[in-house]
Amino acid sequence: MKTYRIATIPGDGIGKEVVPAGQRVLEAIAARSNTFGFAFENFDWGGDYYRQHGAMMPADGLDALRDKDAILFGSAGDPHIPDHITLWGLRLKICQGFDQYANVRPTRILPGIDGPLKRCAPQDLDWVIVRENSEGEYAGVGGRAHQGHPIEVATDVSMMTRAGVERILRFAFRLAQTRPRKLLTVITKSNAQRHAMVMWDEIALQISQEFPDVRWDKELVDAATARMVNRPATLDTIVATNLHADILSDLAAALAGSLGIAPTANLDPERRYPSMFEPIHGSAFDIMGKGLANPVGTFWSAVMMLEHLGEDAAARQLMAVIERVTADPSLHTGDLGGSATTAQVTDAVCALLASEAAGGTAATDVKAA
Ligand code: NAD
Ligand code: MN
């Protein structure tokens, strides 16, 4: 029996609600298995930790995570601490510290969810956005001088390295190759950003030659937003820079019904370090502490974690159960127009997992049913 060591980092806001829900669901999926289980270790890092210790996480925090098989993360962001401190002090520290350079964001319209696009059938929107997650606009390079004076200056320098662009494009082409349509759209802004983005285009052409069976095209990021809305079926796998893909993936989540559903994986594809799985939403100050957060984004992230761990059957089972739950409007949370609570959705997922364990039904059968 294999035991996976999982670090849970709820962080702030609704992260404290959805991560325990995600842990319960992972425990329920493990209870069905006689081949694997989980050993969870929780870390209370985030805004409260910052108020006590003056930092979002301990200086040697990465060492406590290093030997884990994966990390389940909630959100960093506290109403009383500036966002750049919470983000850089926790989430980016882990992503960059563990060189989780590939951020993978699948988007689909799940059963029972009513997306906002009136001419888009559910099957028309089936995307995976690959976000460069280690450099670019979020390299952290820049500075400020003469603060408060009329000559004040501030810079955020976007840094793109050949090594960084090659590895994310190779990752994206490889991912596109595993999907049925073998179709990749490379997004840039190489008309206006005439140095790094032009290099990005050149490297895309170079890497494409390693993948002759993948069809690919290019789109400027502004045009890409319109294409996502007007011609969603023309997209499949998408690769973009750190900032561009951050913005596009919130749009993608909204087009698929809600930010509360969307998952993400921060991957170190070389597996030198643990990878980190999290819903793409933030702390949601407006609903935190009320038990109203949609936990589906976290559950779908748990599916991605299971896939990363090589537990493909369990991943399929959990995804099938999630889709059964989203198909039932009485289990929709407020972001989907319903009135279900985090606990009710979580209970429903756990109950289905338990009943199928008892009945011995495989999830692939559930999906077909
Ligand atoms: P947000 O995702 O927290 O919220 C945007 C809107 O979506 C809110 O109305 C919120 O109620 C709703 N929403 C989000 N997730 C939901 C869920 N699971 N269920 C139901 N409704 C949900 O984005 P924001 O308001 O821009 O940011 C709030 C804080 O979170 C900021 O401090 C920000 O920096 C931080 N943040 C952190 C991360 C992260 O750690 N990965 C990501 C995004 C934002
Ligand atoms: Mn974002």
Tab-separated table of C-alpha atoms in Angstrom, residues 87-88 91-92 96 131 133-141 157-159 242-244 246-247:
chain	number	residue	atom	x	y	z
A	87	LEU	CA	1.195	36.676	-3.176
A	88	TRP	CA	4.980	36.935	-3.270
A	91	ARG	CA	2.285	31.281	-3.479
A	92	LEU	CA	5.022	32.676	-5.712
A	96	GLN	CA	9.358	29.799	-8.023
A	131	ARG	CA	0.717	29.336	-18.404
A	133	ASN	CA	4.857	30.096	-14.420
A	134	SER	CA	8.450	30.984	-13.623
A	135	GLU	CA	9.461	34.208	-15.360
A	136	GLY	CA	8.099	36.764	-17.810
A	137	GLU	CA	6.074	39.593	-16.320
A	138	TYR	CA	6.214	37.941	-12.877
A	139	ALA	CA	9.989	37.593	-12.771
A	140	GLY	CA	9.984	40.062	-9.913
A	141	VAL	CA	12.671	42.179	-11.545
A	157	VAL	CA	10.773	44.241	-16.084
A	158	SER	CA	9.432	41.256	-17.966
A	159	MET	CA	12.242	38.717	-18.355
A	242	ASN	CA	2.654	34.326	-17.142
A	243	LEU	CA	0.541	37.499	-17.230
A	244	HIS	CA	-1.371	36.867	-20.443
A	246	ASP	CA	-3.326	34.574	-15.923
A	247	ILE	CA	-5.856	36.936	-17.454
